[in-house]
XYZ file of C-alpha atoms in Angstrom:
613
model
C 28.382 1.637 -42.766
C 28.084 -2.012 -41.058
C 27.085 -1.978 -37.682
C 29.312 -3.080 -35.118
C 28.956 -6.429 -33.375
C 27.702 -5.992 -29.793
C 29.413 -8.293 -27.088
C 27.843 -9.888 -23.647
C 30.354 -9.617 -20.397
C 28.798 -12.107 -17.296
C 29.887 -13.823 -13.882
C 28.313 -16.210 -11.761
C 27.940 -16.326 -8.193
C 26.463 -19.535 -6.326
C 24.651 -18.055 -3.266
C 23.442 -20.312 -0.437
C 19.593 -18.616 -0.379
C 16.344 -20.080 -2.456
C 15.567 -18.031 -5.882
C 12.559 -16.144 -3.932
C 15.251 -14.868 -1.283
C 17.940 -13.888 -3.864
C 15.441 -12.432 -6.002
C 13.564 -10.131 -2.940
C 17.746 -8.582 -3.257
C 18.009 -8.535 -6.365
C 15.145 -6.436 -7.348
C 16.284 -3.690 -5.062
C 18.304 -2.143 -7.744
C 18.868 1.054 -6.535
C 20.353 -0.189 -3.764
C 22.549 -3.065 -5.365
C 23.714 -0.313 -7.486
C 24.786 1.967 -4.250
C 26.562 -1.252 -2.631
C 28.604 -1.619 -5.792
C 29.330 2.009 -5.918
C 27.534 3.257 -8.865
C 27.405 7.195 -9.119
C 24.030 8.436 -7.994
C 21.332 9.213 -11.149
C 18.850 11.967 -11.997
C 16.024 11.531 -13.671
C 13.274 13.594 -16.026
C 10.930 12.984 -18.197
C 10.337 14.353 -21.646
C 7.540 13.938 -24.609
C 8.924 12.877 -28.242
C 7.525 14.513 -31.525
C 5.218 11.737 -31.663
C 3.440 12.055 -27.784
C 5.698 8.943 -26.800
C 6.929 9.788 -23.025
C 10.760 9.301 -22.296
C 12.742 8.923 -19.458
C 15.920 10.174 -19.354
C 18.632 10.092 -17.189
C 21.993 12.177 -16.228
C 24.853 11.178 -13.945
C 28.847 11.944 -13.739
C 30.603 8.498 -14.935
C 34.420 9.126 -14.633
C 34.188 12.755 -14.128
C 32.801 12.789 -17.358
C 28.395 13.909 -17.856
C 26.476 10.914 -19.541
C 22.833 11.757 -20.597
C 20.480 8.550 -22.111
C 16.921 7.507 -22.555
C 16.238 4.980 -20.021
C 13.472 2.192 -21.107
C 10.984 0.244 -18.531
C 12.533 -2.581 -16.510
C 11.559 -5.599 -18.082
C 11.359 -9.026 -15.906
C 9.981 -12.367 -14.650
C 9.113 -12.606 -11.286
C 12.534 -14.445 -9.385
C 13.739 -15.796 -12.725
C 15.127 -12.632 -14.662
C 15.324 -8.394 -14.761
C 17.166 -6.231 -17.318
C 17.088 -2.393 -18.736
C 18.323 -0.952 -21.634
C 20.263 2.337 -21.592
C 20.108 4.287 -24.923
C 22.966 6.878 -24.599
C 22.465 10.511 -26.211
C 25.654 12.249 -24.923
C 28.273 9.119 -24.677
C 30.760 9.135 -28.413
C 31.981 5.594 -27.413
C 28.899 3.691 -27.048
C 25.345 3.161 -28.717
C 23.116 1.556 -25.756
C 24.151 -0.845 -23.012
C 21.259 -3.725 -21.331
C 22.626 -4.900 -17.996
C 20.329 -7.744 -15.954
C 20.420 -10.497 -13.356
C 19.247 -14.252 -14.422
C 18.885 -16.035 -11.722
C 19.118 -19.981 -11.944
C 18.076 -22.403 -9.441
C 21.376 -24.231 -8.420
C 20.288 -26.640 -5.321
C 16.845 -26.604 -3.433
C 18.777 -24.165 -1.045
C 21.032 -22.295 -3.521
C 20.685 -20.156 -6.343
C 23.382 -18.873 -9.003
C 23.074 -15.590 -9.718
C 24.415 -14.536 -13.190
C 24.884 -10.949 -14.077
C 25.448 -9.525 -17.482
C 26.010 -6.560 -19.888
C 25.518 -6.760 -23.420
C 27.561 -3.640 -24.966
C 26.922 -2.415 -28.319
C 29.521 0.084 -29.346
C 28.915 3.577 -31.547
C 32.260 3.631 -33.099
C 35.351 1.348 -32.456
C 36.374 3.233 -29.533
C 33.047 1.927 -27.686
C 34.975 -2.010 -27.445
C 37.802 -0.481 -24.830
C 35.172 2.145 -23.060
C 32.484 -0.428 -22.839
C 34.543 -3.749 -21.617
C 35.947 -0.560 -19.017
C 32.477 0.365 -18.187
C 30.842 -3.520 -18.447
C 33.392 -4.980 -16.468
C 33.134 -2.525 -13.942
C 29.322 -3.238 -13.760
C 29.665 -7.042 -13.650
C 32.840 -7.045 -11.215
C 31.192 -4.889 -8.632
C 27.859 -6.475 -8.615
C 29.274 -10.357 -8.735
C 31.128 -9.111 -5.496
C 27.817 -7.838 -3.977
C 26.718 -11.462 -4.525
C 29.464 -12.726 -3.287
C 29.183 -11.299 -0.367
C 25.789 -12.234 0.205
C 27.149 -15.606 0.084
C 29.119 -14.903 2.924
C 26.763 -13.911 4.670
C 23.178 -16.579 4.192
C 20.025 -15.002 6.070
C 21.828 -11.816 7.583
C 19.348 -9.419 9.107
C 20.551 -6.884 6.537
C 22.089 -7.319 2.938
C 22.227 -3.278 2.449
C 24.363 -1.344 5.578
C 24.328 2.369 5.119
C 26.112 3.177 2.281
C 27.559 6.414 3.973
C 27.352 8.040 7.669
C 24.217 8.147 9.156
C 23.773 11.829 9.943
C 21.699 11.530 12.874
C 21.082 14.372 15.504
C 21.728 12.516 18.868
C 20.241 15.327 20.869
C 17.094 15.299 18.970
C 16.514 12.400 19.172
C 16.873 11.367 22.647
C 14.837 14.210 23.753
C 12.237 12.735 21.401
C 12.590 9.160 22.632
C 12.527 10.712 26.296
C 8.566 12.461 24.758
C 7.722 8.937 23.925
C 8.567 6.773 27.072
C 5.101 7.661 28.410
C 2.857 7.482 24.988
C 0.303 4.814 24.838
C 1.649 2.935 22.442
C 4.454 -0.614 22.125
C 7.841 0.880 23.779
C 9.497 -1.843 22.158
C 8.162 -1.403 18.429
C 9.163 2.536 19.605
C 13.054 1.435 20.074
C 13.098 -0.442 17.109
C 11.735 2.747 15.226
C 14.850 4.795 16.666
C 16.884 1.662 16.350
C 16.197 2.163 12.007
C 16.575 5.687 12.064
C 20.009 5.579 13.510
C 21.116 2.687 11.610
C 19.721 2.221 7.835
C 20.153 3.335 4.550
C 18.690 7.019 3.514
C 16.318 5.553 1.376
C 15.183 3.087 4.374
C 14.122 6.105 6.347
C 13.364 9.094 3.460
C 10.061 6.219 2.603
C 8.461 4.323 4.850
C 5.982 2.109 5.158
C 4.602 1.054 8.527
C 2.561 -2.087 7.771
C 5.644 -3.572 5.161
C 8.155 -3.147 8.498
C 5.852 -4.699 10.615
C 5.280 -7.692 8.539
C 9.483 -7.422 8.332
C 9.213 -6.852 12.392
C 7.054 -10.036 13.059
C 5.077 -6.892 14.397
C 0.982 -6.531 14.574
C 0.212 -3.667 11.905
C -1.687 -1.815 13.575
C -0.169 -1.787 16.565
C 3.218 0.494 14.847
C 0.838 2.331 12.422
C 0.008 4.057 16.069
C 3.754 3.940 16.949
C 4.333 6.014 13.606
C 1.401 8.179 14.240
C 2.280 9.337 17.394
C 5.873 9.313 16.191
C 4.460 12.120 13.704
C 2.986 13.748 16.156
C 6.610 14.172 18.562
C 8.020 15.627 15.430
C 10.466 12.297 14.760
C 8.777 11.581 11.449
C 6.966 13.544 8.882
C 3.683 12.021 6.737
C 3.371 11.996 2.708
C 0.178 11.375 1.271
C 0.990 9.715 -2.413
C -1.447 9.270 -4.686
C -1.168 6.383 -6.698
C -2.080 5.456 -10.185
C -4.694 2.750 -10.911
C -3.181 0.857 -13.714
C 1.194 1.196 -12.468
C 0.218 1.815 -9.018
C 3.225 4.131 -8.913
C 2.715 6.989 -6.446
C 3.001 10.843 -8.067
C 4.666 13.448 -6.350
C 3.213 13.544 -2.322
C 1.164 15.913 -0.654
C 2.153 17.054 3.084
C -1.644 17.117 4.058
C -4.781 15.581 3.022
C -5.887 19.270 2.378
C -3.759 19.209 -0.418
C -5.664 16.783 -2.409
C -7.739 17.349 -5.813
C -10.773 15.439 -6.753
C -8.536 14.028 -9.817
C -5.108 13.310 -10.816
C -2.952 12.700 -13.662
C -0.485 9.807 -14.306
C 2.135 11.240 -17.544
C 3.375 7.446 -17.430
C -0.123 5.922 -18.232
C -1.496 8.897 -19.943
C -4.856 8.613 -18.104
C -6.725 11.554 -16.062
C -8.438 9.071 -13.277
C -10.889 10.047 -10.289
C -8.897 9.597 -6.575
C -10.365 7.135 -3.892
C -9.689 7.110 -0.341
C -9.298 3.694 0.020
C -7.367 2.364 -3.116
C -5.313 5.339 -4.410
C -4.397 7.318 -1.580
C -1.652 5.440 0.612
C 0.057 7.585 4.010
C 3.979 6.791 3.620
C 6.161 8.579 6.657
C 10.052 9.794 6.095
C 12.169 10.656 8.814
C 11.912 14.640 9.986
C 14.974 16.825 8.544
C 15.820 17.876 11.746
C 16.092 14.682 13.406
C 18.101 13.353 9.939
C 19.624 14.230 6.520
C 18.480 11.787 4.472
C 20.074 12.049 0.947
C 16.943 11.740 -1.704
C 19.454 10.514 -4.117
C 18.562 7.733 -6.459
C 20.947 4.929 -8.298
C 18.144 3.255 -10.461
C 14.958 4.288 -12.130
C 11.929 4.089 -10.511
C 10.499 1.482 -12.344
C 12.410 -1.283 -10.792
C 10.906 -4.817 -9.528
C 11.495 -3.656 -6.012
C 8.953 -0.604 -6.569
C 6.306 -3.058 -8.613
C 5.416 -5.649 -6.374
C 2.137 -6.237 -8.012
C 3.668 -6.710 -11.198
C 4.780 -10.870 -11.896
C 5.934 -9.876 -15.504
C 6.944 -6.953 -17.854
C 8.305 -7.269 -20.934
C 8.883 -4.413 -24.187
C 8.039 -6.011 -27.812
C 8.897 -3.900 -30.733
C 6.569 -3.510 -33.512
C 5.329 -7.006 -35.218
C 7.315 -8.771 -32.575
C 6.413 -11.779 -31.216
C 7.401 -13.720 -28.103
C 7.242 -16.391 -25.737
C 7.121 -16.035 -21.989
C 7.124 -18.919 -19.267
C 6.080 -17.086 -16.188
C 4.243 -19.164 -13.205
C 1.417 -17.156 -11.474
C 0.120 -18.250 -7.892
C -3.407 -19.313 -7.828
C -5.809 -16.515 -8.105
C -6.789 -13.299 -10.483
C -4.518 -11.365 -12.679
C -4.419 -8.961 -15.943
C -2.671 -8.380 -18.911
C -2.309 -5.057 -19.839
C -0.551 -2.672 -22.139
C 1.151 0.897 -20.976
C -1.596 3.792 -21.900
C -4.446 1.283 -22.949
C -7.025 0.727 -20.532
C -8.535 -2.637 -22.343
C -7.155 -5.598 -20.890
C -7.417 -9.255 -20.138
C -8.264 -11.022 -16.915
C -6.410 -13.987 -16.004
C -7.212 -16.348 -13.635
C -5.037 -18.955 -12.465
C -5.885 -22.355 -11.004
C -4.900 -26.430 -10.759
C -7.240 -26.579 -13.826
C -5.634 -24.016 -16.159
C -3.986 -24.409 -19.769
C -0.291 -24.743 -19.622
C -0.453 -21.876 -22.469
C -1.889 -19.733 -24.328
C -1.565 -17.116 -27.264
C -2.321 -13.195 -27.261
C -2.316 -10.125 -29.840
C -1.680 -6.790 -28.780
C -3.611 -4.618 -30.899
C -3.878 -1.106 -30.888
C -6.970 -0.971 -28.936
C -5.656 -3.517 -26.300
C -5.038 -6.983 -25.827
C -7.439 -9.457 -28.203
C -8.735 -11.507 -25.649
C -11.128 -10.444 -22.109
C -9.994 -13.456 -20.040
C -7.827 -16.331 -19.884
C -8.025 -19.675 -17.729
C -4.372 -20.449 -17.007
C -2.553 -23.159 -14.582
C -1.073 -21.925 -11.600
C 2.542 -23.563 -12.743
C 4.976 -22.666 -15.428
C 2.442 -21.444 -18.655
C 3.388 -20.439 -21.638
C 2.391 -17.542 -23.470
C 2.826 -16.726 -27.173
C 2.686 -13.156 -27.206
C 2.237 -11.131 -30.398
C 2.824 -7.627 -31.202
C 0.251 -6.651 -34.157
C 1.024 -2.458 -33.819
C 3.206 -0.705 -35.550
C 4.956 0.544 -32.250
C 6.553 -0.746 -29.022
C 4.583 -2.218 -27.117
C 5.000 -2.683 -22.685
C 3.038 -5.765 -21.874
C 2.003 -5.827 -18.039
C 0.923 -8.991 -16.045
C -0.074 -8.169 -12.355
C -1.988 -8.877 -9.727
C -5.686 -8.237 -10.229
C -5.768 -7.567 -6.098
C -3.772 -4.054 -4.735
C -1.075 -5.027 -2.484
C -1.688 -5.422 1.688
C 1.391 -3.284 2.315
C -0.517 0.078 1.949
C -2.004 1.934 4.617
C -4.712 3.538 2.719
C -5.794 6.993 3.858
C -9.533 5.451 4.209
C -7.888 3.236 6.704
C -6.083 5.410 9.196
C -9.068 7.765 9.036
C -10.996 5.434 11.073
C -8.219 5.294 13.910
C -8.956 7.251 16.960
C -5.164 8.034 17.060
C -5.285 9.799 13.902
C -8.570 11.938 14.504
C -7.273 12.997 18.220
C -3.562 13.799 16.912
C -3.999 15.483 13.609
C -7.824 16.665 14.105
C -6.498 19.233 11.362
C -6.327 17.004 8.471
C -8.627 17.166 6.791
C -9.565 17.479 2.955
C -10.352 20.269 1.377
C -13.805 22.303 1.413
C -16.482 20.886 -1.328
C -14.125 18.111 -2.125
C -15.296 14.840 -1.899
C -13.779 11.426 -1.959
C -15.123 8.115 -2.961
C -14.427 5.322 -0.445
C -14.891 1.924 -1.928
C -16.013 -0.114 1.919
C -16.504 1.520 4.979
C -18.332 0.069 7.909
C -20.885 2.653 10.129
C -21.719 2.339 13.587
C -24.789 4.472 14.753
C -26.071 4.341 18.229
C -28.452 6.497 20.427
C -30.616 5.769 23.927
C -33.907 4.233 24.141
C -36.107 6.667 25.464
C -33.828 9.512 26.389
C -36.830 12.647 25.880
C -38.098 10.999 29.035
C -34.989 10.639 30.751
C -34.573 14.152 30.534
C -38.069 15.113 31.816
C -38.694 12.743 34.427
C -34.404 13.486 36.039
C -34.099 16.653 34.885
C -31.590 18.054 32.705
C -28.218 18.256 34.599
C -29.290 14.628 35.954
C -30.166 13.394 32.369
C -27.225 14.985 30.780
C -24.759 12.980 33.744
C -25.704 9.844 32.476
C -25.086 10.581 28.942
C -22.189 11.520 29.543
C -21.138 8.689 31.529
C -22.723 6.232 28.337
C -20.252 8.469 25.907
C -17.046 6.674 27.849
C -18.991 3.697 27.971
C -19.473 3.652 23.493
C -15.586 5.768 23.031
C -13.696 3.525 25.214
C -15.318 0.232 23.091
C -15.163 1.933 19.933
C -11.736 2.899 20.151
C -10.351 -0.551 21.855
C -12.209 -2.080 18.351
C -10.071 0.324 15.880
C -12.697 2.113 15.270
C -13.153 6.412 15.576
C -15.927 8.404 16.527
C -16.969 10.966 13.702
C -19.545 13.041 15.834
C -22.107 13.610 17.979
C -25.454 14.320 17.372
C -27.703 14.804 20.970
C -27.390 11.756 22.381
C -26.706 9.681 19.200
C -22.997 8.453 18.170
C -21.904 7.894 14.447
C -18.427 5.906 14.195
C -16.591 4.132 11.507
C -14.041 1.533 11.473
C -11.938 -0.486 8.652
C -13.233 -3.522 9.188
C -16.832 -4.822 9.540
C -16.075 -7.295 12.350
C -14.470 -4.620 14.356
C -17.630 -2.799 13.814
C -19.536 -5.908 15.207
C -17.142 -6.587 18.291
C -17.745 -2.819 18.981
C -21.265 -2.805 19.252
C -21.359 -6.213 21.000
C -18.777 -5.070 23.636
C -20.540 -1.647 24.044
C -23.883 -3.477 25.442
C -21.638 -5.732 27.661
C -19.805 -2.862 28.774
C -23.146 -0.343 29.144
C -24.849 -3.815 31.019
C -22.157 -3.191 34.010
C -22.343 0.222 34.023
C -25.897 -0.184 34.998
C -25.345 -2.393 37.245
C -22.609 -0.590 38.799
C -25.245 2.530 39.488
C -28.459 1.014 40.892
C -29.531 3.983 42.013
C -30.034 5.545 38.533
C -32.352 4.467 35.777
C -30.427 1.566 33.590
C -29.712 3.431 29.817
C -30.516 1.470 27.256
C -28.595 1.609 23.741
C -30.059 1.414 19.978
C -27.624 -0.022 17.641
C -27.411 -0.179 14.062
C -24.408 -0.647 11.408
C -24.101 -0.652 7.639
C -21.154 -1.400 5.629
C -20.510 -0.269 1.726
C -19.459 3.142 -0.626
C -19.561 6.651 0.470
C -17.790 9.736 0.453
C -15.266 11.434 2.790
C -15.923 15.422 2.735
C -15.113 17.708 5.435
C -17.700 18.673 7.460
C -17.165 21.959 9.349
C -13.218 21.324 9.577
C -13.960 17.299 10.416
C -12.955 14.229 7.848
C -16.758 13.123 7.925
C -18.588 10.908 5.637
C -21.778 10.964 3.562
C -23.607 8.152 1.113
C -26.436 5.752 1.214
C -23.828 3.809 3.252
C -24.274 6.234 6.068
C -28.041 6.526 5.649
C -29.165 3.125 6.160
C -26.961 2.405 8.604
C -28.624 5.507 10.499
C -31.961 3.766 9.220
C -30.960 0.419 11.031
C -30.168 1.926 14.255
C -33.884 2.883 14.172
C -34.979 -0.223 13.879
C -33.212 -1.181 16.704
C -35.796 -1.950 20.079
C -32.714 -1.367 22.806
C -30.202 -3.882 24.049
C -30.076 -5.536 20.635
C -27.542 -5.045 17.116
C -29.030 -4.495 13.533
C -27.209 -5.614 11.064
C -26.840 -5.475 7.210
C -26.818 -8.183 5.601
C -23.516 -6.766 3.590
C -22.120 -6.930 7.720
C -23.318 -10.096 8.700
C -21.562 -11.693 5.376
C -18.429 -10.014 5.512
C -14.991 -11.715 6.577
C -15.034 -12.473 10.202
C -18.205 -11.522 11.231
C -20.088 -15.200 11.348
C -16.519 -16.111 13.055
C -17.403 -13.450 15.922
C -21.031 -13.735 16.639
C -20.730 -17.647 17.101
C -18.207 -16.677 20.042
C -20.884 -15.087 22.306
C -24.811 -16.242 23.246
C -26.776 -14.511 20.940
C -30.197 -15.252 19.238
C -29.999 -14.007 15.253
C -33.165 -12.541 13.601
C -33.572 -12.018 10.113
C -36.409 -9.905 8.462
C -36.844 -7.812 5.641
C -37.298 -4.244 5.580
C -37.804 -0.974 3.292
C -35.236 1.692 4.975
C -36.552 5.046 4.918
C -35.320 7.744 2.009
C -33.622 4.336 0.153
C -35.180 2.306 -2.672
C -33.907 -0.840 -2.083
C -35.874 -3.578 0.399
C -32.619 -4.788 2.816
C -32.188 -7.873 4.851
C -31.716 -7.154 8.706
C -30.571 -9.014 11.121
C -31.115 -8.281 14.510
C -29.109 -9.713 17.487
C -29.384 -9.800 20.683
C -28.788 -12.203 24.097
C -30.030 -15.553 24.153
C -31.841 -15.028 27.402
C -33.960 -12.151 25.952
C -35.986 -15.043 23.845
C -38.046 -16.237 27.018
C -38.347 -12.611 27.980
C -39.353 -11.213 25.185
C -41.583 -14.259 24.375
């Protein structure tokens, strides 16, 4: 029987917005495909005879149920994105691929084509699938259209339905929060999207991708959220992501819930979980406050969900293909779904133009390319004997997470939810961590010379002296020990600004109290790998990391900072210590319990060089 000849249905929009702002709407397909008013979809996945993973999808077109196998999204970053639908329970047609092309029109303007190509079962698929194609096209050329209408509006996506919102709730929430330490204003704008936006807007959300939206310092509404969590407005989701889709699995509720390992069907690898790359705190909207439909119109593997990911493309067996993509300056890497080999790319003003690659069976043929950072071409070749999903992404994980390594080291989230913590005996690599340890010169004395109620004042008074710095810095105190203080913090010039603004601060404590003995503070910090556990019911943290920062602090003489040289060369730091008067000393030194010899730093006030010379 001859096949029947399949048939392409398009329109064109011009709309007055540059490619990259038409194409940051575009790739939201689930929710272009709400705004047009496509029925909402369910979706499964299923394994084929020959270990190939499928996802398939369900919805009610017309009334009627339609069942297909839905293949990955395939696209070039703000030039082009299409998926092909391979129907199982649909007489009238054999497969449909729908897609955007989008076409630069003016330096300001962009046309915006969308298209179906229909390939019919039987000759009753030509009626059903110009019906169902012209539907598709109509509805999302008018989306378009619209946009048009409306250049640079605050939101291309109103709620699609009601918001469901319980008023009473939530103003005796936002009544809870008028007196929380934390941006009022960020706080109304977090009511403000609750009320307002989409289901989806509120069901996921991710505090440091609004604030970049918000014009907002990050940090600054990860605490809004936090305490928002802790009022009982929102709800956290700890998602653990995959290392080579970055897609998250199904969330946990608390850290607790998290195993040493995890699964991705999609990739078909078994990988170990991080607490800095793989583990990523999302928030949704509390039930109570709203009903948030979970409902979905497109699969997850859209654009919108894949950030990282410049290019995608499927290439049946022995195909082979050329792709123009343009890649920003910086690293990359080719991949293939399920394969771990792949290829590093680096881009730069030097680059080839193009370039060819197999995909073999064990990966792609190549380790590394050396491409330009404009339009390249690649000749890509499909050598298996099965479909193949070639992957070009960002070497570098996106900034929009907030990794649970991260908001660990907030004082916010230790005070709030002291309770999460991970599991007993589990243990979590974290890939850069910076450790504070400090303790007082000479306290055994103290003790015996003031006595112990006199002794024990003072330290007391130096512990909101070291919390109040440490926390101002983004930085949390782990523990205790005596008279000793172990903290951690995100970022090593935190860290630094910590410890420089605790001797400042300690300095006029002193001098405030002339009448008692001035305390003098040891400091030492470390930054590098080491493991999250829980310690007695506390998210603590073990590793040579923690060790020779512990072993620097003992090198410390009072009044003065020792520093790692990992510290003193990360981001920032050099940046911070030029700000303030301070004489830098190298030296070398053998850290007790650790093999390696480290170079130290140790800083301290200019005008302790004449005295201590």
């Amino acid at each position: 029987m001859m096949a029947l000849k399949p048939f392409r249905l398009k329109q064109s929009t011009i709309v007055p917005l540059s490619v990259a702002e038409v194409w940051e709407i575009a790739a939201q397909t689930s929710k272009v495909n709400h705004a047009v008013g496509l029925p909402p979809l369910v979706y499964s996945e299923r394994t084929r005879s020959d270990g190939v993973r499928e996802v398939v999808g369900t919805a009610r077109q017309y009334g009627l149920p339609v069942q297909w196998v839905e293949h990955p999204f395939e696209w070039i970053y703000q030039k082009e994105l299409w998926v092909e639908r391979v129907f199982e329970h649909f007489p009238p047609l054999d497969r449909l691929i729908g897609g955007t092309i989008l076409i630069p029109h003016t330096s300001i303007s962009t046309e915006v084509e969308t298209f179906v190509d229909v390939f019919p079962k039987n000759l009753l698929g030509y009626p059903v699938g110009w019906f169902v194609a012209n539907q598709m096209i109509t509805g999302q050329a008018a989306f378009f259209r619209s946009v048009a209408q409306k250049p640079n509006a605050a939101n291309y996506f109103p709620p699609a339905r009601k918001v469901r919102a319980n008023r009473n709730v939530l103003q005796e929430l936002r009544n809870r929060m008028r007196d929380l330490p934390c941006d009022q204003q960020l706080i109304d704008r977090l009511f403000e999207l609750i009320q307002t936006q989409r289901d989806e807007d509120v069901a996921t959300m991710r505090p440091f991708v609004l604030a970049d939206a918000w014009g907002a310092e990050r940090l600054n509404l990860l605490r809004v959220f936090l305490y928002a969590t802790w009022t009982g407005l929102l709800d956290m989701n700890w998602d653990v992501l995959c290392p080579n889709c970055r897609v998250a699995r199904e969330p946990s509720p608390h850290l607790r819930d998290l195993t040493a390992t995890a699964h991705c069907e999609v990739c078909n690898i078994r990988y170990d979980i991080n607490f800095d790359e793989y583990v990523e705190l999302r928030f949704s909207v509390n039930p109570k406050v709203r009903s948030a439909s979970n409902a979905t119109f497109c699969a997850l593997g859209s654009p919108a969900l894949n950030e990282h990911i410049v290019a995608q493309a499927r290439l049946k067996p022995n195909e082979q293909r050329e792709l123009t993509v343009q890649l920003g300056a910086g690293g990359y890497r080719l991949r293939m779904l399920g394969i771990e080999q792949r290829c590093a790319i680096q881009a730069h003003a030097a680059g080839a133009t193009n370039a060819t690659i197999n995909l073999t069976a064990a990966g792609p043929d190549q380790a590394a390319l050396n491409v330009a950072n404009r339009p390249v071409s690649l000749n890509v070749h499909n050598t298996t004997d099965r479909e193949q999903l070639l992957i070009i992404e960002h070497d570098a994980w996106g900034v929009g997470r907030v990794s649970a390594s991260l908001v660990s080291t907030l004082p916010e989230f230790r005070s709030l939810f002291s309770s999460e913590v991970l599991a007993p005996g589990l243990g979590l690599a974290i890939k850069n961590l910076t450790i504070l340890f400090s303790d007082i010169k000479n306290s055994t004395p103290m003790y015996e010379k003031h006595g112990d109620s006199s002794a024990y004042a003072m330290v007391r008074d130096h512990f909101d002296v070291l919390f109040k710095a440490i926390e101002q810095h983004n930085g949390s105190i782990v523990k205790t020990i005596g008279d000793a203080v172990m903290a951690v913090f995100a970022s090593p010039s935190d860290g630094v600004s910590a410890a420089l603004a605790i001797h400042h601060n300690m300095q006029q404590a002193n001098q405030a109290r002339p009448e008692r003995p001035p305390i003098v503070i040891k400091i030492g910090l470390h930054t590098g790998t080491c493991i999250a556990v829980n310690a007695n019911e506390v998210l603590d943290y073990f590793g040579t990391t923690v060790n020779a920062a512990a072993r620097a602090q003992g090198l410390s003489v009072g009044d003065d900072v020792v520093l790692t040289s990992d510290v003193m060369e990360s981001a920032g730091v050099r940046t911070i210590l030029s700000q303030h008067d301070l004489l830098s000393e190298p030296f070398t030194h053998n850290l007790k319990g650790i093999s390696q010899v480290f170079t130290l730093y140790r800083l301290m006030p200019m005008a302790q060089r004449e005295h201590r010379a």
